[in-house]
Short mmCIF file of C-alpha atoms in Angstrom, two decimals:
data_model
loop_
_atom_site.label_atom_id
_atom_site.label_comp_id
_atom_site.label_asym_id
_atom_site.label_seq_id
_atom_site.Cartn_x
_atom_site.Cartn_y
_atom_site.Cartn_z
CA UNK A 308 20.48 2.83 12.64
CA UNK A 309 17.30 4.35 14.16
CA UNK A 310 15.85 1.31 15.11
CA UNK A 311 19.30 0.11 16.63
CA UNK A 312 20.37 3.23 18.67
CA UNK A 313 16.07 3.44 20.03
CA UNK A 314 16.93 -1.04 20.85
CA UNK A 315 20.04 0.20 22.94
CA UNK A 316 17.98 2.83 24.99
CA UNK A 317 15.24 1.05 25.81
CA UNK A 318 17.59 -1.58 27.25
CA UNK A 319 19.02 1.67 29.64
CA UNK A 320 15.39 2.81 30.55
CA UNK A 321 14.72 -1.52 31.36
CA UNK A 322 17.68 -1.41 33.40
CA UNK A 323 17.34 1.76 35.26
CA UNK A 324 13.55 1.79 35.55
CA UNK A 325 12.00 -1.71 34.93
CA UNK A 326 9.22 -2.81 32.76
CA UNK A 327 7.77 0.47 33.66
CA UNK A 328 4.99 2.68 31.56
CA UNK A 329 8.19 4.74 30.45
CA UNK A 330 10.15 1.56 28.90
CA UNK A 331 6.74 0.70 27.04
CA UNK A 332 6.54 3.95 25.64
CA UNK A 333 10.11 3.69 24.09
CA UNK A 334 9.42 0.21 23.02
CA UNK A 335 6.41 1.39 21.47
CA UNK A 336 8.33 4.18 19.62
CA UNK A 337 10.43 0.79 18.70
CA UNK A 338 7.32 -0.69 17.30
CA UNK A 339 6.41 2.30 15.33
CA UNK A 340 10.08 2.37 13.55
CA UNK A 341 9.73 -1.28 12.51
CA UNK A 342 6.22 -0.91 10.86
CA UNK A 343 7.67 2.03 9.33
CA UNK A 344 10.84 -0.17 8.07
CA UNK A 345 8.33 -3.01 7.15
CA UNK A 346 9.48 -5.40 9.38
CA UNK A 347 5.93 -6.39 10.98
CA UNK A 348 6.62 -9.12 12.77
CA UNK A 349 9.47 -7.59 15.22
CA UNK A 350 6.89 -4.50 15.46
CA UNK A 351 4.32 -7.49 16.49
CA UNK A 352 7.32 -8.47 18.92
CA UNK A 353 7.40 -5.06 20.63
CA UNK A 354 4.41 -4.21 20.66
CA UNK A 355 2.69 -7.42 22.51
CA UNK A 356 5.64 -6.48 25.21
CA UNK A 357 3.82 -2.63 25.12
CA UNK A 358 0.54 -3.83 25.70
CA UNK A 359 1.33 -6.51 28.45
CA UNK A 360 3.56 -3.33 30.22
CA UNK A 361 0.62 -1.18 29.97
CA UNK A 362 -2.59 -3.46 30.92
CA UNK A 363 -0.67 -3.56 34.33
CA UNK A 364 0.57 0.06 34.39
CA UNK A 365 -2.22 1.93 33.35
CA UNK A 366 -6.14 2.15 34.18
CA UNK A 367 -8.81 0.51 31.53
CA UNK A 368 -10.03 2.56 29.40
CA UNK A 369 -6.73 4.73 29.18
CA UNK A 370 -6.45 6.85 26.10
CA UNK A 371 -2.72 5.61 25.58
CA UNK A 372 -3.88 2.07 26.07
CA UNK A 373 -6.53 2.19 23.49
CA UNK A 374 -4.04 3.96 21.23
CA UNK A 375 -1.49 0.76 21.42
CA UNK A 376 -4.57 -1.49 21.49
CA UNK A 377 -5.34 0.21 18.15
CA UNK A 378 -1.77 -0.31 16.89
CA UNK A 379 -1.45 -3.83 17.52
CA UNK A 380 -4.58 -4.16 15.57
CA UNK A 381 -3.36 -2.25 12.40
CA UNK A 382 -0.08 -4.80 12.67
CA UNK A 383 -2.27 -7.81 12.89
CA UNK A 384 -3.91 -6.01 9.89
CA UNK A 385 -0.68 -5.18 7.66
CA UNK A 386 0.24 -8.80 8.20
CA UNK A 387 -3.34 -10.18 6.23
CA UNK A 388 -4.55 -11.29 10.05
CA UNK A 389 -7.94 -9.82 9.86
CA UNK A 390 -10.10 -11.72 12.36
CA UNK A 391 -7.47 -11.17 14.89
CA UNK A 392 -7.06 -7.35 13.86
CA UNK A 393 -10.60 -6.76 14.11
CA UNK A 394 -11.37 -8.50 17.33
CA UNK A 395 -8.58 -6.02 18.74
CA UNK A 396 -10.38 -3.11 17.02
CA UNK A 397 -13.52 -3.75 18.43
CA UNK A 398 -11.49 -4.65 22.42
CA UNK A 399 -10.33 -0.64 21.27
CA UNK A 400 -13.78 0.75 19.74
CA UNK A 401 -15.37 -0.76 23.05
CA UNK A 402 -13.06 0.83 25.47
CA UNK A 403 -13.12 3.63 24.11
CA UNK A 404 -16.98 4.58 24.10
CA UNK A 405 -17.17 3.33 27.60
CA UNK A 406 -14.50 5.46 28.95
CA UNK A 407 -14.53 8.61 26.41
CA UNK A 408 -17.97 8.28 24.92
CA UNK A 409 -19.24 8.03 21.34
CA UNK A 410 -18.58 12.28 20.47
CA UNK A 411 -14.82 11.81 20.95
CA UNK A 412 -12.34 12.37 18.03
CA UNK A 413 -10.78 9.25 19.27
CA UNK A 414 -14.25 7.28 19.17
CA UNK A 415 -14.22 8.72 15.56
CA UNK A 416 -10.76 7.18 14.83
CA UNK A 417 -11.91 3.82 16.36
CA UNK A 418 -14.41 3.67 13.74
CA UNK A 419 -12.47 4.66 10.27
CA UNK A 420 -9.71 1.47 11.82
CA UNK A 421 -12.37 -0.65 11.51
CA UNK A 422 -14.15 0.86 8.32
CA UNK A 423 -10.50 0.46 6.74
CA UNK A 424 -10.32 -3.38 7.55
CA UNK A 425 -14.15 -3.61 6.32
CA UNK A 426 -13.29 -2.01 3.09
CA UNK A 427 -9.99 -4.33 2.91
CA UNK A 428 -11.68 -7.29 3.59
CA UNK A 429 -14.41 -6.61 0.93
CA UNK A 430 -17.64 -5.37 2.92
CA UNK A 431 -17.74 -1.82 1.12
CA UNK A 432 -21.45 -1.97 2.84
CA UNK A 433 -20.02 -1.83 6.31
CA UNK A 434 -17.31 0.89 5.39
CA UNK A 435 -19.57 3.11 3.95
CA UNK A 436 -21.72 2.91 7.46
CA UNK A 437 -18.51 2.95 9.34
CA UNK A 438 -16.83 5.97 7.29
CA UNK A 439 -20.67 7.91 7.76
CA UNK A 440 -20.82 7.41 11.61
CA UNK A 441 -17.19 8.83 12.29
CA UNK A 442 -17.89 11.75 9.50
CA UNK A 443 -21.20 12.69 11.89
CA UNK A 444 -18.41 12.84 15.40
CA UNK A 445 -15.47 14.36 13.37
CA UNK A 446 -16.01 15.84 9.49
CA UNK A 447 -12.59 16.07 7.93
CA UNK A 448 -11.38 16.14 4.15
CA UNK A 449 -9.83 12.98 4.95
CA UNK A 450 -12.96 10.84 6.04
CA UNK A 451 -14.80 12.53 2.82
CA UNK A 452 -12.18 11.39 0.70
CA UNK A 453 -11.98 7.70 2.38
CA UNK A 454 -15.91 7.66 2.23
CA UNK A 455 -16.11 9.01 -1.28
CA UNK A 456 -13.44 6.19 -2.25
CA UNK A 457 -15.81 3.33 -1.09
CA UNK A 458 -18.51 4.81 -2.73
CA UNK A 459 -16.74 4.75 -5.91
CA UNK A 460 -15.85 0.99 -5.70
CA UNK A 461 -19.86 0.54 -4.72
CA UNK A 462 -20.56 2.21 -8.54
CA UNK A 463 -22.13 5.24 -6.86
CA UNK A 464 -19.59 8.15 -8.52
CA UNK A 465 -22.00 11.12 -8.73
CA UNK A 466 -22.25 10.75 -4.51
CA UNK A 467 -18.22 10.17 -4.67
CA UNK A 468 -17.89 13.01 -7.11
CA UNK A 469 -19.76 15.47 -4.20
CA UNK A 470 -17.88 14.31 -1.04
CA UNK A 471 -14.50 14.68 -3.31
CA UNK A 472 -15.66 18.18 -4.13
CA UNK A 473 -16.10 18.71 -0.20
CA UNK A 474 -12.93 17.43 0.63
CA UNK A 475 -11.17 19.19 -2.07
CA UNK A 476 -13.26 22.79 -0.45
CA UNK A 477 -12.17 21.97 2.72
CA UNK A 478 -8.21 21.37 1.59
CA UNK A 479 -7.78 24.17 -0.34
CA UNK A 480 -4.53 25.92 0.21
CA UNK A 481 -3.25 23.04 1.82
CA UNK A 482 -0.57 21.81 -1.16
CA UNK A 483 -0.73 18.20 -1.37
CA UNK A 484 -3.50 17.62 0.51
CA UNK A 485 -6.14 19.46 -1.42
CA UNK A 486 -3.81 17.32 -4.94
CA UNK A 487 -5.30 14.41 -3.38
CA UNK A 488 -8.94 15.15 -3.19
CA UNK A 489 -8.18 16.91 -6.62
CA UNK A 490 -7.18 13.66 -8.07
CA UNK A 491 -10.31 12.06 -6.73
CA UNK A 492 -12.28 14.88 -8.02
CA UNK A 493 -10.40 13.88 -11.61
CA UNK A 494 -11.09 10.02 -10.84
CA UNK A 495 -14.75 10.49 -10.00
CA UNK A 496 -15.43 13.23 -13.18
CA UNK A 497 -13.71 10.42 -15.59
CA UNK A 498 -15.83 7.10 -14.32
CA UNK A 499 -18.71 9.69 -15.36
CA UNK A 500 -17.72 10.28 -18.84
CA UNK A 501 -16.42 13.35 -18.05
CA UNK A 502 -13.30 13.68 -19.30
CA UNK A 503 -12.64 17.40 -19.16
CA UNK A 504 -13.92 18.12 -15.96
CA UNK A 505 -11.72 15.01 -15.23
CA UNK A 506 -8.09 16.23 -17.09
CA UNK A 507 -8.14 20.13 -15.25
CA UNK A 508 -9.28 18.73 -11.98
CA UNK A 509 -5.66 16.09 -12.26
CA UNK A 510 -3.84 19.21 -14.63
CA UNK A 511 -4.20 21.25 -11.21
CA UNK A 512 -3.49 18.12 -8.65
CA UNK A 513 -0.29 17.52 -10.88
CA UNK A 514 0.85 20.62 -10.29
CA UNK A 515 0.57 21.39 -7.02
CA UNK A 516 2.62 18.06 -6.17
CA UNK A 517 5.35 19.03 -8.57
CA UNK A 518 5.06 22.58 -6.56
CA UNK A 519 5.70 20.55 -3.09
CA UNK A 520 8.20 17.27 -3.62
CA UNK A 521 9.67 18.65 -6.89
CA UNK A 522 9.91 16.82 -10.27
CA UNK A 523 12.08 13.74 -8.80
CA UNK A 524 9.44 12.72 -6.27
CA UNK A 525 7.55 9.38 -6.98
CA UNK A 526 4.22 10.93 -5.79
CA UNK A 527 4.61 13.29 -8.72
CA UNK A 528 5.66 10.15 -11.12
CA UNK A 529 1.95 9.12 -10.22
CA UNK A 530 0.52 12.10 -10.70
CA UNK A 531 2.33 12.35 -14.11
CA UNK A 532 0.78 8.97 -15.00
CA UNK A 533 -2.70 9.65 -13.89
CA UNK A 534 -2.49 12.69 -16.41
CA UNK A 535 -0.90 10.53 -18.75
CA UNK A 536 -4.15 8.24 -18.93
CA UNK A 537 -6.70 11.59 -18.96
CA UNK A 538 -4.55 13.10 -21.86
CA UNK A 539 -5.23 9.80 -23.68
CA UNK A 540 -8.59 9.94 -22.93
CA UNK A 541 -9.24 13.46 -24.29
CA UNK A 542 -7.45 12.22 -27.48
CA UNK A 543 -4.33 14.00 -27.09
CA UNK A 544 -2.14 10.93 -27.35
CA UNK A 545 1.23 12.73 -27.64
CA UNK A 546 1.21 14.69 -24.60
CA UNK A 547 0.27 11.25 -22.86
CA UNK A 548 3.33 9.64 -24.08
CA UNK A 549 5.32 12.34 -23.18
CA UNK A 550 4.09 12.65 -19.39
CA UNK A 551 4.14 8.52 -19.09
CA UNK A 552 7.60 8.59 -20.38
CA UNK A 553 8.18 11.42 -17.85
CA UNK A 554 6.80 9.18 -14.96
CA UNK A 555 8.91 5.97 -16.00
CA UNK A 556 12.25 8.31 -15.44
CA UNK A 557 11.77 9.80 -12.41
CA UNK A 558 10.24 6.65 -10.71
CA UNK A 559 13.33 4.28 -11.96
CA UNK A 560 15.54 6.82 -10.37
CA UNK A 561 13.87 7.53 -7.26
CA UNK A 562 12.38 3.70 -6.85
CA UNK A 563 15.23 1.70 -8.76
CA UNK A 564 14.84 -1.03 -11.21
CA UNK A 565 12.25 -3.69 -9.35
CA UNK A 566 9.70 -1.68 -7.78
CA UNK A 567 5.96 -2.87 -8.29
CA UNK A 568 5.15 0.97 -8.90
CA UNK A 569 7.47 1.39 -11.78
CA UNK A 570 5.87 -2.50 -13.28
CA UNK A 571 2.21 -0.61 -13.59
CA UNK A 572 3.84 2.62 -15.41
CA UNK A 573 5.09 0.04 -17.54
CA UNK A 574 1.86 -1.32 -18.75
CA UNK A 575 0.51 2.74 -18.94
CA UNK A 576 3.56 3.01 -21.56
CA UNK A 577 2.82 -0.16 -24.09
CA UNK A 578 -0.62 0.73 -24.06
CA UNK A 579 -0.23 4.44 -25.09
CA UNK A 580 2.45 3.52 -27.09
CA UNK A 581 0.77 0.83 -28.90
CA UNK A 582 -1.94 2.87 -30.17
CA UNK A 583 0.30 5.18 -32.14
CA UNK A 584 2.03 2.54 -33.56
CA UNK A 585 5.12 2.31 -31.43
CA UNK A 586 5.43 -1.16 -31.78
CA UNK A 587 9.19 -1.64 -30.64
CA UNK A 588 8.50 0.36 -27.22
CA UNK A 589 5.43 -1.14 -26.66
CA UNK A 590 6.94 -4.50 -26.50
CA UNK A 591 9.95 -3.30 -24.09
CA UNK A 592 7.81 -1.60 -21.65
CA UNK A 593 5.55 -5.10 -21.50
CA UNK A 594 8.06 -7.31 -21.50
CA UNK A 595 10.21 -5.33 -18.41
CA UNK A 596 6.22 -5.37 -16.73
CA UNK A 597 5.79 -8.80 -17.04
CA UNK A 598 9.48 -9.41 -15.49
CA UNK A 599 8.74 -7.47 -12.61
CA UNK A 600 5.64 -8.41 -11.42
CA UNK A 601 6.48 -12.18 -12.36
CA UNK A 602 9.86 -11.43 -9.24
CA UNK A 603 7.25 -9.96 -6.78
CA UNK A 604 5.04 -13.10 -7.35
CA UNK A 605 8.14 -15.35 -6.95
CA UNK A 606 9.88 -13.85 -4.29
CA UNK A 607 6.54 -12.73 -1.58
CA UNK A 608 3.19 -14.05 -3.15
CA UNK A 609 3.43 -16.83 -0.55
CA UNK A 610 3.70 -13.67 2.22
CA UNK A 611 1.10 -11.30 1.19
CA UNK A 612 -2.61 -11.62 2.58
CA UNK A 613 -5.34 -13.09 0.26
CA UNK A 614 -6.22 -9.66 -1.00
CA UNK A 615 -3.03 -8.48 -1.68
CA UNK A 616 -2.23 -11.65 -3.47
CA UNK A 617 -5.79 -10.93 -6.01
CA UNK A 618 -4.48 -7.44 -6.24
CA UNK A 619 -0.93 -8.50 -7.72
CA UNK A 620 -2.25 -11.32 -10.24
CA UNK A 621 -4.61 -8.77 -11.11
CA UNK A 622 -1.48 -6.57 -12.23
CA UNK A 623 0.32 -9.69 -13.45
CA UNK A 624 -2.72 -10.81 -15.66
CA UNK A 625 -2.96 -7.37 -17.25
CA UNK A 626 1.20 -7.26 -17.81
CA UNK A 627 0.81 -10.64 -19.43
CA UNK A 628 -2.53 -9.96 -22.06
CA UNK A 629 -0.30 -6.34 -22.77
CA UNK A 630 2.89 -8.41 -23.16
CA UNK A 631 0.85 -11.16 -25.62
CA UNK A 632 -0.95 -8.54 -27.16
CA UNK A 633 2.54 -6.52 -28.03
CA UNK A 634 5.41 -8.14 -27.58
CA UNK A 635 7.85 -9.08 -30.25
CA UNK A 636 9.49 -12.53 -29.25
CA UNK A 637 8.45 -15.88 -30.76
CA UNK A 638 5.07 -17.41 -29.34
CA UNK A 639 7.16 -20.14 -27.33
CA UNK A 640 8.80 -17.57 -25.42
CA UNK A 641 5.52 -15.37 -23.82
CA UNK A 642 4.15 -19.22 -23.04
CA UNK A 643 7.34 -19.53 -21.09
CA UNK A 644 6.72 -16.02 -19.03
CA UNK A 645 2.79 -17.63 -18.69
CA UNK A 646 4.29 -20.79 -18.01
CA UNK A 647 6.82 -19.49 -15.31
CA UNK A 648 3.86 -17.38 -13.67
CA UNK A 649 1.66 -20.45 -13.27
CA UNK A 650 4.77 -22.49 -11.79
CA UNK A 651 5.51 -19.55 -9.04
CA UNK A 652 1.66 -20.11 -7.99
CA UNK A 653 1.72 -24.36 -7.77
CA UNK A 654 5.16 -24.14 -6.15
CA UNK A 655 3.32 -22.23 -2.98
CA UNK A 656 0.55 -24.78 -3.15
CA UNK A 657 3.11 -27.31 -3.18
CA UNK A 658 5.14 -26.02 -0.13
CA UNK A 659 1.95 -26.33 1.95
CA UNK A 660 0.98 -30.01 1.51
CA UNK A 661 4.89 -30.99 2.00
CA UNK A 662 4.67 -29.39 5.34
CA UNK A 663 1.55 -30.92 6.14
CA UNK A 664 2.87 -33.62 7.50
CA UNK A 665 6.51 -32.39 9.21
CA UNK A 666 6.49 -29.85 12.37
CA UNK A 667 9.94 -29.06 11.27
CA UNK A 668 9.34 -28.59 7.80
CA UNK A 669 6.43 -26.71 8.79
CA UNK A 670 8.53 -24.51 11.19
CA UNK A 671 10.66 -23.62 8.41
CA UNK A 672 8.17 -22.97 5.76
CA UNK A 673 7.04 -20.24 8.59
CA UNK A 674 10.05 -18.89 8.90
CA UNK A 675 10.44 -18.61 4.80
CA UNK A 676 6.70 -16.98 4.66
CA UNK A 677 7.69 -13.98 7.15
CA UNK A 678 11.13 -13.63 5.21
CA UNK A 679 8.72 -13.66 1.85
CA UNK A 680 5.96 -11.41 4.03
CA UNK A 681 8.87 -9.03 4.59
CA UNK A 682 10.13 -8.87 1.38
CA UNK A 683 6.59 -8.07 -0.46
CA UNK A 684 6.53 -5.53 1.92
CA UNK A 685 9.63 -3.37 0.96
CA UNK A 686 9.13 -4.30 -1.98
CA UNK A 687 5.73 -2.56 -2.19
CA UNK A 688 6.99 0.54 -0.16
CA UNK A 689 8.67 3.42 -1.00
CA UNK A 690 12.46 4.43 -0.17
CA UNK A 691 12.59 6.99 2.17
CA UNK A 692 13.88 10.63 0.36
CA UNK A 693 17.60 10.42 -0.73
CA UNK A 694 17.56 6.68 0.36
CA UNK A 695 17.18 4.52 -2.77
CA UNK A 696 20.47 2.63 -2.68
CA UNK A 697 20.07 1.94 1.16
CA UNK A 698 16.61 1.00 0.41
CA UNK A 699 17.95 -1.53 -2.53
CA UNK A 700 20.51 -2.78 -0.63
CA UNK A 701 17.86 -3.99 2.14
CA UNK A 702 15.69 -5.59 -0.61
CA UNK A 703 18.83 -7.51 -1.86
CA UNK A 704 19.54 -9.18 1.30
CA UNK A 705 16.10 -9.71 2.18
CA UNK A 706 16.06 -11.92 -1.50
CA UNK A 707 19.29 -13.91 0.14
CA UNK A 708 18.00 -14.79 3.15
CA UNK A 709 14.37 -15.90 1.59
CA UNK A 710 16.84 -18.17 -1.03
CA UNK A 711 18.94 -19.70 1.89
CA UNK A 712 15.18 -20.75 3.60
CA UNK A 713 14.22 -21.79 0.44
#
């Protein structure tokens, strides 16, 4: 409705005004509604128009241009385009040092964009550089907390461990904030071996997030199951049950049935409840694991970017060996769930030779990868507060219009 009533203005403000710098500023407000509804390539739509308004409206070099420069970028980005998102990164980075200088906060910003897509793309090396130069213009919890992140990737977790505690100084008193560089505290302390330190650094992160979104919020469902996996780890196995179990509830009501999120608690809950001999749950919670990530695969592998796509039959792979490992059906049946996982992955390789060799076949296998593209992506995201069955509803006709393509 947002994004309708804000498409019905901006056609006023064209017809009263023109393409003028105000109409690109409600078209970009446009753009930022669509990447916030997931639909990336209408926000790609908008915001090209933006940028060609304001290259003619507005001096080089102008902090609002750079801005939408750096937006376009972070589409590009969001849709697995990474040359092209970092070519427009650096067009912003550059402009931005020649007309504010390299001390600015937005100089700063230019580099953690581009220390993002470095880290995304796999070169922690770069976004560890990246991340150090902003910290040195403009020191925040948040670029400790990014920086600390690669470092923990890069196997370095006593450095990570240190900017976590920095962040987690500097965001005290600041509710869900200082939670999140708590949780890295707990992440860093447990890599170490230090699984005390590690379960009341996440004890205290879990409950200031229950404090602020209350106990039906997913982001305390994943707080609840990073406890759930400390708890375990200091041997108290019941507690960990209970506060996975917890988790699964409150992120199947606020997330509903499909979501990837709810797939990963899923595998938390066999494994706990494997280990204490809870054979029957194990086996549901793998099984309903498997099912879900198997749909994502199905419906939007074909639309996510090559990263993405390692990261979800990375989640798949470890549904399937907790699924073999515990489930209860007949052998022929979890070679049919392997069997059906392979299939989704040659039927995408399959869909590119065929339209090899046909411009219309090809035009329509583009038009099927956005609808998958945008359908991985709400799938991924979460519903807004109180919005679940809107948010449900959306996915469901995304899945019939990706079916009619298909």
């Amino acid at each position: 409705r947002a994004i309708r009533l804000l498409d019905q203005a901006n056609a006023i403000s064209q017809a009263t005004a023109g393409r003028s710098t105000s109409y690109a500023l409600g078209l970009a407000n446009l753009s930022a509604l669509y990447i916030d509804a997931g639909e990336y390539a209408q926000a790609a739509q908008a915001q090209d128009e933006v940028l060609g308004i304001l290259k003619k409206t507005l001096p080089r070099g102008h902090p609002e241009l750079i801005q939408h420069l750096r937006r376009r970028a972070l589409i590009h980005q969001l849709l697995g385009e990474h040359p092209a998102a970092r070519r427009l990164f650096l067009q912003a980075r550059a402009l931005c040092k020649s007309s504010l200088g390299e001390k600015h906060a937005e100089y700063a910003a230019c580099l953690g964009d581009l220390a993002f897509l470095s880290q995304e793309m796999g070169d922690l090396d770069e976004a560890a550089a990246l991340f150090q130069q902003a910290l040195t213009i403009a020191p925040s919890a948040q670029l400790k907390n990014n920086l600390g992140l690669v470092r923990m990737h890069q196997r370095a977790y006593r450095e990570a461990l240190g900017l976590f505690r920095e962040s987690a100084a500097l965001t005290r008193g600041r509710g869900e904030d200082h939670a999140t560089s708590l949780g890295n505290v707990a992440m860093a302390h447990r890599m170490l071996g230090e699984k005390k330190e590690a379960l009341a650094a996440e004890r205290e992160a879990t409950r200031l997030v229950r404090e602020a979104r209350g106990e039906k919020h997913p982001a305390y469902a994943a707080r609840l199951q990073n406890l759930a996996v400390l708890l375990a780890d200091n041997g108290q196995r019941r507690e960990a049950l209970e506060a996975c179990r917890l988790a699964l509830r409150v992120k199947r009501e606020a997330l509903g049935p499909r979501h990837p999120e709810l797939g990963i608690t899923l595998i938390n809950l066999a494994t706990l409840a494997a280990e204490p001999d809870l054979p029957r749950e194990s086996a549901r919670a793998a099984a309903e694991a498997v099912d879900i990530h198997a749909r994502i695969v199905r419906d939007g592998f074909a639309g996510l970017s090559e990263r993405q796509r390692l990261a979800l039959l990375e989640s798949l792979r470890l549904a399937l060996d907790v699924y073999l490992m515990h489930g209860e059906e007949s052998v022929a049946s979890a070679y049919e769930k392997v069997l059906a996982f392979k299939g989704a992955l040659g039927a995408s390789a399959a869909e590119r030779r065929l339209a090899s060799g046909s411009p219309e076949l090809a035009r329509r296998l583009a038009d099927l990868r956005a609808a998958r593209a945008d359908l991985a992506t709400l799938s991924a995201s979460l519903p807004p507060p109180g919005r679940a069955e809107e948010w449900n509803a959306r996915l469901e006709a995304l899945e019939r219009r990706k079916e009619e393509l298909q």
